[in-house]
Coordinates of C-alpha atoms and ligand atoms in Angstrom, one line a residue:
X1 CA 56.8 12.2 61.2
X2 CA 60.5 12.5 63.5
X3 CA 60.2 8.9 65.4
X4 CA 62.6 5.7 64.5
X5 CA 58.6 3.7 63.5
X6 CA 55.1 4.3 62.5
X7 CA 52.7 2.1 63.1
X8 CA 50.7 0.5 59.9
X9 CA 46.9 0.7 60.2
X10 CA 45.2 -0.6 57.3
X11 CA 41.6 -0.4 56.6
X12 CA 39.8 -3.0 54.6
X13 CA 36.2 -3.9 53.6
X14 CA 34.2 -4.8 50.8
X15 CA 33.6 -1.4 48.9
X16 CA 30.9 1.4 49.8
X17 CA 31.5 -0.3 53.3
X18 CA 32.2 4.0 53.9
X19 CA 36.8 3.2 54.2
X20 CA 37.2 6.4 52.9
X21 CA 34.5 8.8 55.3
X22 CA 35.9 6.7 58.0
X23 CA 39.7 7.3 56.1
X24 CA 38.7 11.3 55.9
X25 CA 37.3 10.8 59.6
X26 CA 40.5 10.0 60.7
X27 CA 43.0 12.4 58.8
X28 CA 41.5 15.0 58.3
X29 CA 42.0 16.7 61.5
X30 CA 45.6 17.2 60.9
X31 CA 46.1 21.0 59.8
X32 CA 48.5 19.4 56.9
X33 CA 50.8 22.3 54.8
X34 CA 50.8 21.9 51.8
X35 CA 52.5 20.7 49.9
X36 CA 53.6 23.5 47.1
X37 CA 55.7 21.0 44.9
X38 CA 54.3 20.1 41.3
X39 CA 54.0 16.9 40.3
X40 CA 53.6 15.6 42.8
X41 CA 51.6 12.0 43.2
X42 CA 48.4 13.4 45.4
X43 CA 47.8 10.0 46.0
X44 CA 45.2 9.9 48.8
X45 CA 44.6 6.5 50.2
X46 CA 47.1 7.0 53.0
X47 CA 47.9 9.9 55.2
X48 CA 50.3 10.2 58.0
X49 CA 47.7 10.3 60.5
X50 CA 47.7 10.3 65.7
X51 CA 45.7 10.0 67.5
X52 CA 46.6 12.1 70.7
X53 CA 50.4 10.9 71.7
X54 CA 49.9 7.8 68.9
X55 CA 51.2 8.7 65.4
X56 CA 50.2 6.2 62.4
X57 CA 49.9 5.6 59.1
X58 CA 46.3 4.9 57.7
X59 CA 46.6 3.3 54.9
X60 CA 43.1 2.5 52.7
X61 CA 43.9 -1.1 51.0
X62 CA 40.8 -0.5 48.7
X63 CA 41.5 2.1 46.7
X64 CA 45.6 1.6 46.4
X65 CA 45.0 -2.4 45.3
X66 CA 45.0 -1.2 41.6
X67 CA 48.3 0.1 42.0
X68 CA 50.0 -3.4 42.9
X69 CA 49.2 -5.9 39.9
X70 CA 46.0 -5.8 36.8
X71 CA 42.9 -5.7 39.2
X72 CA 39.6 -8.1 39.4
X73 CA 36.4 -7.0 38.9
X74 CA 35.4 -10.2 41.0
X75 CA 34.1 -8.3 44.7
X76 CA 35.2 -11.8 46.6
X77 CA 39.3 -11.5 45.0
X78 CA 39.5 -7.4 45.7
X79 CA 39.0 -7.4 49.4
X80 CA 40.6 -10.9 49.4
X81 CA 43.6 -9.2 47.8
X82 CA 43.3 -6.0 49.9
X83 CA 43.3 -8.5 53.0
X84 CA 45.6 -10.4 52.0
X85 CA 48.6 -7.5 51.9
X86 CA 47.4 -5.6 55.1
X87 CA 48.0 -9.3 57.1
X88 CA 51.5 -9.0 55.6
X89 CA 52.1 -5.8 56.3
X90 CA 49.9 -4.1 58.4
X91 CA 50.4 -4.1 61.6
X92 CA 46.5 -3.3 62.7
X93 CA 44.4 -3.5 60.5
X94 CA 40.0 -2.5 60.8
X95 CA 38.0 -3.8 58.5
X96 CA 34.6 -2.5 57.5
X97 CA 31.2 -4.3 57.3
X98 CA 28.3 -2.9 56.5
X99 CA 25.6 -2.6 59.4
X100 CA 23.3 -1.7 56.9
X101 CA 23.5 -4.7 54.1
X102 CA 24.0 -7.2 57.2
X103 CA 26.2 -9.8 56.5
X104 CA 27.0 -11.1 53.4
X105 CA 28.5 -14.5 52.5
X106 CA 31.9 -13.3 51.8
X107 CA 32.1 -11.6 55.2
X108 CA 33.2 -15.5 57.2
X109 CA 35.2 -15.7 54.8
X110 CA 37.1 -12.7 55.3
X111 CA 36.9 -13.0 58.7
X112 CA 38.3 -16.3 59.1
X113 CA 41.4 -14.7 57.2
X114 CA 42.0 -12.5 59.2
X115 CA 41.9 -14.9 61.9
X116 CA 43.8 -17.6 61.6
X117 CA 46.8 -13.7 60.9
X118 CA 47.2 -12.7 64.5
X119 CA 47.9 -9.5 63.8
X120 CA 45.7 -6.9 65.4
X121 CA 42.4 -6.7 64.4
X122 CA 39.7 -4.3 64.9
X123 CA 36.0 -6.0 63.4
X124 CA 33.5 -2.5 62.8
X125 CA 29.9 -2.9 61.6
X126 CA 30.1 1.0 60.7
X127 CA 26.7 2.7 59.2
X128 CA 25.5 2.9 62.4
X129 CA 24.4 6.3 62.9
X130 CA 22.4 6.4 66.2
X131 CA 23.2 4.3 69.8
X132 CA 18.8 3.4 69.1
X133 CA 20.0 1.0 65.7
X134 CA 23.0 -0.6 67.6
X135 CA 21.4 -3.2 68.4
X136 CA 19.5 -3.9 65.8
X137 CA 22.2 -3.3 62.7
X138 CA 25.3 -4.4 65.2
X139 CA 23.6 -8.3 66.7
X140 CA 24.0 -10.2 62.6
X141 CA 27.0 -9.6 62.7
X142 CA 27.6 -12.2 66.0
X143 CA 26.9 -14.3 64.2
X144 CA 31.2 -14.2 62.1
X145 CA 32.4 -15.7 65.4
X146 CA 34.0 -13.1 66.6
X147 CA 35.6 -11.9 69.7
X148 CA 34.4 -8.7 69.5
X149 CA 33.0 -6.0 67.2
X150 CA 33.1 -2.5 67.1
X151 CA 29.4 -0.2 66.4
X152 CA 30.3 3.0 64.4
X153 CA 28.7 5.6 62.2
X154 CA 32.2 6.9 60.2
X155 CA 30.2 9.4 58.3
X156 CA 28.5 10.6 62.2
X157 CA 30.8 9.7 64.2
X158 CA 29.0 7.9 66.4
X159 CA 31.5 5.2 68.2
X160 CA 34.5 7.1 66.9
X161 CA 36.6 8.6 70.1
X162 CA 35.5 4.6 71.6
X163 CA 37.1 3.3 68.4
X164 CA 39.6 5.0 68.3
X165 CA 41.2 5.6 71.9
X166 CA 41.0 1.6 71.4
X167 CA 43.6 1.2 68.7
X168 CA 45.8 3.8 70.2
X169 CA 45.7 1.6 72.8
X170 CA 46.4 -1.1 71.1
X171 CA 49.6 1.3 69.3
X172 CA 50.6 2.4 72.6
X173 CA 51.4 -1.3 74.0
X174 CA 53.0 -2.0 70.6
X175 CA 56.9 -3.0 71.0
X176 CA 59.0 0.5 71.5
X177 CA 61.7 0.3 68.4
X178 CA 64.9 -0.3 69.3
X179 CA 66.6 2.6 70.1
X180 CA 69.7 4.4 67.7
X181 CA 72.0 6.2 68.3
X182 CA 71.0 10.4 67.6
X183 CA 71.8 12.0 64.4
X184 CA 71.2 8.2 62.8
X185 CA 71.3 9.0 58.9
X186 CA 68.4 6.6 58.1
X187 CA 68.4 5.9 54.7
X188 CA 65.0 3.0 53.3
X189 CA 66.0 1.2 49.5
X190 CA 63.1 1.6 47.9
X191 CA 61.8 -0.1 44.5
X192 CA 60.8 -2.6 41.7
X193 CA 61.5 -6.9 43.4
X194 CA 64.8 -7.0 41.8
X195 CA 66.7 -4.1 41.5
X196 CA 69.3 -5.0 43.6
X197 CA 68.2 -3.7 46.4
X198 CA 69.7 -6.0 49.0
X199 CA 72.6 -6.8 46.2
X200 CA 73.5 -2.9 47.6
X201 CA 72.5 -2.7 50.3
X202 CA 75.3 -5.8 50.3
X203 CA 77.8 -4.2 48.5
X204 CA 77.7 -1.2 50.9
X205 CA 78.8 -3.0 53.8
X206 CA 80.7 -5.0 52.0
X207 CA 82.8 -1.6 50.9
X208 CA 85.8 -0.1 53.5
X209 CA 85.9 1.0 57.3
X210 CA 82.2 0.5 56.9
X211 CA 81.6 -1.4 60.5
X212 CA 78.9 -3.1 61.0
X213 CA 76.6 -3.7 64.3
X214 CA 74.4 -5.9 65.0
X215 CA 71.1 -4.4 66.2
X216 CA 68.3 -5.9 67.5
X217 CA 64.6 -5.7 67.4
X218 CA 64.4 -6.3 63.3
X219 CA 61.3 -5.2 62.0
X220 CA 58.7 -7.7 60.0
X221 CA 58.7 -5.8 57.0
X222 CA 61.9 -4.7 56.2
X223 CA 65.6 -5.6 57.3
X224 CA 67.2 -3.1 59.0
X225 CA 71.0 -3.2 59.8
X226 CA 73.0 0.0 61.2
X227 CA 76.9 1.2 60.2
X228 CA 79.1 3.2 60.8
X229 CA 81.8 4.6 59.3
X230 CA 84.3 7.9 60.3
X231 CA 82.2 9.8 62.9
X232 CA 78.7 8.6 61.2
X233 CA 76.2 5.9 62.3
X234 CA 74.0 4.8 58.7
X235 CA 70.2 2.7 59.6
X236 CA 69.7 0.6 56.0
X237 CA 66.5 -0.5 55.5
X238 CA 66.1 -2.4 53.2
X239 CA 62.7 -3.6 52.3
X240 CA 63.1 -6.4 50.1
X241 CA 65.5 -8.5 53.3
X242 CA 63.0 -10.2 54.7
X243 CA 61.5 -12.5 51.5
X244 CA 65.2 -13.0 51.5
X245 CA 64.3 -15.7 53.9
X246 CA 61.7 -17.4 52.1
X247 CA 62.5 -17.1 49.1
X248 CA 60.1 -19.1 46.7
X249 CA 60.9 -19.0 42.9
X250 CA 57.9 -20.0 41.5
X251 CA 56.0 -17.4 42.5
X252 CA 56.4 -13.6 41.1
X253 CA 57.0 -11.2 43.8
X254 CA 55.1 -8.0 43.9
X255 CA 55.8 -4.7 44.6
X256 CA 54.1 -3.5 48.1
X257 CA 53.1 -0.1 47.8
X258 CA 52.4 -1.1 51.9
X259 CA 55.9 -2.2 52.6
X260 CA 57.0 1.7 50.7
X261 CA 55.4 3.1 53.0
X262 CA 56.3 2.1 55.9
X263 CA 59.3 1.8 55.1
X264 CA 59.9 5.9 54.2
X265 CA 58.4 6.9 57.4
X266 CA 61.3 5.8 59.0
X267 CA 64.0 7.2 57.0
X268 CA 65.7 10.4 56.4
X269 CA 66.2 10.3 52.3
X270 CA 65.3 7.6 49.7
X271 CA 67.3 5.8 48.0
X272 CA 64.9 4.9 45.5
X273 CA 67.0 2.1 43.1
X274 CA 66.2 1.6 39.2
X275 CA 67.4 -0.9 36.9
X276 CA 68.8 0.6 34.8
X277 CA 68.5 -2.7 31.7
X278 CA 65.4 -2.4 33.1
X279 CA 64.3 1.6 32.5
X280 CA 62.4 3.4 34.7
X281 CA 58.8 2.4 34.7
X282 CA 56.0 3.7 35.2
X283 CA 55.7 2.2 39.2
X284 CA 59.4 4.0 39.6
X285 CA 58.2 7.4 39.2
X286 CA 54.9 6.9 41.7
X287 CA 57.5 6.0 44.4
X288 CA 59.6 9.1 43.2
X289 CA 56.4 10.4 43.9
X290 CA 55.0 8.5 47.2
X291 CA 59.2 10.3 48.3
X292 CA 58.2 13.6 48.6
X293 CA 54.2 12.9 49.1
X294 CA 56.0 12.5 52.4
X295 CA 58.9 14.9 52.0
X296 CA 62.1 13.4 51.8
X297 CA 65.0 13.2 50.7
X298 CA 65.6 11.8 47.3
X299 CA 69.0 9.5 45.9
X300 CA 68.0 8.2 42.4
X301 CA 70.1 4.9 42.7
X302 CA 70.0 3.8 38.4
X303 CA 72.3 0.1 38.9
X304 CA 73.4 -2.7 36.9
X305 CA 75.4 0.3 34.8
X306 CA 77.5 -2.6 34.7
X307 CA 75.1 -3.5 32.6
X308 CA 74.4 -1.0 29.6
X309 CA 77.8 0.1 29.9
X310 CA 79.5 -0.5 26.2
X311 CA 75.6 0.5 24.8
X312 CA 75.8 4.2 24.9
X313 CA 72.6 4.7 22.8
X314 CA 70.9 2.7 25.8
X315 CA 72.5 4.9 28.1
X316 CA 71.6 8.3 26.9
X317 CA 67.7 7.4 26.4
X318 CA 68.4 6.0 30.2
X319 CA 68.7 9.5 31.4
X320 CA 67.0 11.2 29.5
X321 CA 63.1 8.9 30.1
X322 CA 65.1 9.8 34.1
X323 CA 65.1 13.6 33.7
X324 CA 61.3 13.9 31.8
X325 CA 60.8 11.6 35.0
X326 CA 61.9 13.1 37.7
X327 CA 62.0 17.1 36.2
X328 CA 59.4 17.7 39.3
X329 CA 62.3 17.7 41.4
X330 CA 65.1 18.6 39.2
X331 CA 66.8 18.5 42.9
X332 CA 67.4 14.4 43.6
X333 CA 71.0 13.2 42.5
X334 CA 71.0 10.7 40.2
X335 CA 74.4 8.7 40.6
X336 CA 75.0 5.0 38.2
X337 CA 75.6 2.5 40.4
X338 CA 77.0 -1.3 40.2
X339 CA 76.4 -3.5 43.0
X340 CA 77.4 -6.5 41.1
X341 CA 81.1 -5.1 40.2
X342 CA 81.6 -2.2 43.3
X343 CA 81.5 0.6 40.4
X344 CA 79.4 3.8 42.0
X345 CA 79.2 3.0 45.2
X346 CA 81.8 4.6 46.8
X347 CA 80.2 8.1 46.6
X348 CA 77.5 7.6 47.9
X349 CA 78.1 8.5 51.6
X350 CA 80.3 12.1 51.1
X351 CA 76.6 12.6 48.8
X352 CA 74.3 10.7 51.9
X353 CA 76.0 13.6 54.0
X354 CA 75.6 16.1 51.6
X355 CA 71.3 15.3 51.4
X356 CA 71.4 14.9 55.3
X357 CA 73.0 18.2 56.3
X358 CA 71.0 20.4 53.7
X359 CA 67.8 18.3 54.5
X360 CA 68.5 18.7 58.6
X361 CA 69.7 22.2 58.4
X362 CA 68.1 25.2 60.3
X363 CA 68.2 29.0 59.3
X364 CA 68.0 32.0 61.6
X365 CA 65.1 34.5 61.0
X366 CA 67.5 37.2 60.4
X367 CA 69.0 35.3 57.4
X368 CA 65.8 34.3 55.9
X369 CA 64.3 37.9 56.1
X370 CA 67.5 39.4 54.3
X371 CA 67.5 36.8 52.1
X372 CA 63.4 37.5 51.3
X373 CA 63.8 41.1 51.1
X374 CA 66.8 40.8 48.6
X375 CA 64.0 38.5 46.7
X376 CA 61.1 40.4 46.1
X377 CA 63.8 43.5 45.7
X378 CA 65.1 41.8 43.0
X379 CA 61.2 40.8 41.2
X380 CA 58.4 42.2 42.7
X381 CA 55.1 40.6 43.7
X382 CA 53.1 41.3 40.8
X383 CA 49.0 43.1 42.1
X384 CA 45.9 41.3 43.0
X385 CA 42.5 42.8 42.6
X386 CA 44.6 45.7 41.8
X387 CA 46.4 45.6 45.4
X388 CA 49.7 45.3 45.8
X389 CA 51.1 42.1 46.9
X390 CA 52.5 42.5 50.6
X391 CA 55.3 39.5 51.7
X392 CA 56.0 41.0 55.1
X393 CA 59.3 38.3 56.9
X394 CA 59.5 34.5 57.3
X395 CA 60.6 32.6 59.1
X396 CA 61.8 28.6 59.0
X397 CA 58.8 26.2 60.5
X398 CA 60.8 22.8 61.0
X399 CA 63.4 21.1 58.9
X400 CA 63.4 17.7 57.4
X401 CA 62.5 19.3 55.3
X402 CA 63.1 23.3 55.5
X403 CA 59.3 24.3 55.5
X404 CA 59.2 27.9 55.4
X405 CA 56.5 30.4 56.0
X406 CA 56.3 33.7 54.4
X407 CA 53.5 35.8 56.0
X408 CA 51.5 38.0 53.2
X409 CA 48.6 40.1 52.6
X410 CA 46.9 38.3 50.2
X411 CA 48.1 34.6 50.5
X412 CA 45.1 33.2 48.3
X413 CA 46.2 36.0 45.9
X414 CA 49.9 34.3 45.6
X415 CA 50.3 33.0 42.0
X416 CA 51.9 30.1 42.0
X417 CA 55.3 31.5 39.3
X418 CA 55.5 34.2 42.0
X419 CA 55.4 31.0 44.6
X420 CA 58.6 28.9 42.4
X421 CA 60.8 31.6 42.2
X422 CA 60.9 32.9 45.8
X423 CA 61.0 29.0 46.4
X424 CA 64.2 28.9 43.8
X425 CA 65.4 32.2 45.2
X426 CA 65.5 30.4 48.7
X427 CA 67.6 26.8 47.7
X428 CA 69.4 29.2 46.3
X429 CA 70.2 31.6 48.9
X430 CA 70.7 29.2 51.9
X431 CA 72.2 26.7 49.4
X432 CA 70.0 24.0 49.1
X433 CA 70.6 22.4 46.0
X434 CA 69.7 18.7 47.2
X435 CA 66.3 18.6 48.4
X436 CA 62.9 19.0 48.7
X437 CA 61.9 22.6 50.3
X438 CA 58.9 23.5 51.4
X439 CA 57.5 27.6 50.9
X440 CA 54.5 28.8 51.6
X441 CA 52.6 31.9 52.5
X442 CA 50.2 32.8 55.7
X443 CA 48.3 35.5 56.4
X444 CA 49.5 37.7 59.2
X445 CA 47.1 37.9 62.1
X446 CA 45.7 35.0 63.7
X447 CA 44.9 31.8 62.4
X448 CA 45.2 31.2 58.3
X449 CA 42.6 31.2 57.0
X450 CA 41.9 28.2 54.8
Ligands
GDP501 P1 34.5 3.1 50.2 O1 33.9 2.9 48.8 O2 34.4 2.2 51.8 O3 35.0 3.6 50.3 O4 32.9 3.6 50.5 P2 32.7 5.3 50.8 O5 33.7 5.8 52.5 O6 32.8 5.8 49.6 O7 31.0 5.1 51.3 C1 29.9 4.8 50.2 C2 29.0 5.3 50.8 O8 28.1 4.7 52.3 C3 28.6 6.8 50.6 O9 27.4 7.2 50.5 C4 28.4 7.4 52.2 O10 27.7 8.2 52.1 C5 27.5 6.2 52.5 N1 28.6 5.5 54.2 C6 29.8 5.8 54.7 N2 29.9 5.9 56.3 C7 29.0 5.6 56.3 C8 27.9 5.7 58.2 O11 28.1 5.7 58.9 N3 26.2 5.7 57.9 C9 25.4 6.3 57.1 N4 24.7 5.0 56.3 N5 26.5 6.2 55.9 C10 27.7 6.3 55.7
GDP502 P1 65.8 -6.5 45.0 O1 65.0 -7.2 44.8 O2 66.1 -5.5 44.4 O3 66.8 -6.4 46.5 O4 67.5 -6.7 44.4 P2 68.2 -8.1 44.3 O5 69.8 -7.4 45.0 O6 67.8 -9.7 44.7 O7 69.1 -8.6 42.7 C1 67.8 -9.0 41.9 C2 69.1 -10.0 40.8 O8 69.4 -8.2 40.5 C3 69.8 -10.6 41.1 O9 70.0 -11.9 40.4 C4 71.5 -10.0 41.6 O10 72.8 -10.9 41.2 C5 70.5 -8.4 40.3 N1 72.1 -7.3 39.9 C6 71.8 -6.8 41.8 N2 72.1 -5.9 41.7 C7 73.5 -6.0 40.0 C8 73.8 -5.3 39.0 O11 75.1 -3.8 40.0 N3 74.2 -5.9 38.0 C9 74.2 -7.1 37.1 N4 74.4 -7.1 36.5 N5 73.4 -7.3 38.1 C10 72.9 -7.2 39.2

């Protein structure tokens, strides 16, 4: 996704109303490139999707809820949490209701909660599998007092196109993001509450030679700042920024996955901030996984280093923990910094420059093929069912991240270890040591088969 903004569409609803069925129907149209990065979290509850020319991020809020805190079995709490989260973060909400079950007492509450939110909401009655039963199954839902109801069968497809067209229309009508200067390097600051994201953004802004420009149309869910230094422009996306305005002391702030996902869809480089004193937590690891699901470049900042600067033992533990947690992405640079004292911050920008250059780099097909030839000469692909695997040629499909396809006779027969070998050779040969690189195999003729 290369646009500046990507609206977030949240699916909410009770368990078993058909959220994941609809989720799959919406997302499976995308013929996604299978990510060969090992160890990456494969959370299937969110995905980039599109309808006609409108791209959006689709999130099944019911599925990711447990990430956000202790789960509760209480059904009404469950959906209320989803709804509140969606109201806060999503641009469009699809509330799924179960046409076969009819209106349940809890539905009123949830509809009222949503109606107050003044968001774009689609009230969708699902499991209406054919037009003949529409009237019968839909009618009872008018008692909810909503302006419009959408009949749908997520399973069979009835009503699907109509719903998606209406959704696309809403997405098209939403406010266009402000234009960024050509070549702007977009950095999203992610991490748990209180790790120091905002402090870091402020420390960066306060640096010498850094010119802060005004950016109009700051998004609801994060604060954007445009900076320039030398000939470069940077967009800093501070996912912690907004809450500053209505800071509530007594309420413990929760980490918001939705907010993180949304910021990720708008950035080139994800800057994951970790608290040196608290160490790396499961949630940090999860966020790091998300950055790779999205194919983002990644920079890890261990902040508050000042707090452990005299504790050599703790430093060693911490660095080892970070190393272990990121061993599936050894390319990600890790910096020790302090937003408070400013130490280490000067080094961030030269690094960001290198990461960005690599992330967007393009290579000629001839250079890539020379590399492929040398790599296969050095280490031939193994046999597959008694036949020699042949790698014919390679080309770069995309940048950000650099993505390569290798045409082969039996793509399925290529073992993961050989794929890793080749990816590493490409990395070395192309000087891509700081960013994720994707390499996959495809059959020679016709369309690729799955
Ligand atoms: P979720 O818990 O909300 O994600 O619900 P699922 O998508 O897992 O669906 C729950 C059950 O409802 C499954 O058995 C689905 O096959 C069924 N289901 C989902 N959509 C439809 C539909 O449009 N029509 C019918 N008849 N069943 C559906
Ligand atoms: P955010 O929620 O991630 O944006 O975190 P904040 O920027 O609000 O910082 C949370 C707390 O950590 C504040 O009290 C900061 O003063 C403190 N803090 C941030 N960075 C540092 C640092 O490098 N060292 C120390 N000692 N404290 C820091």
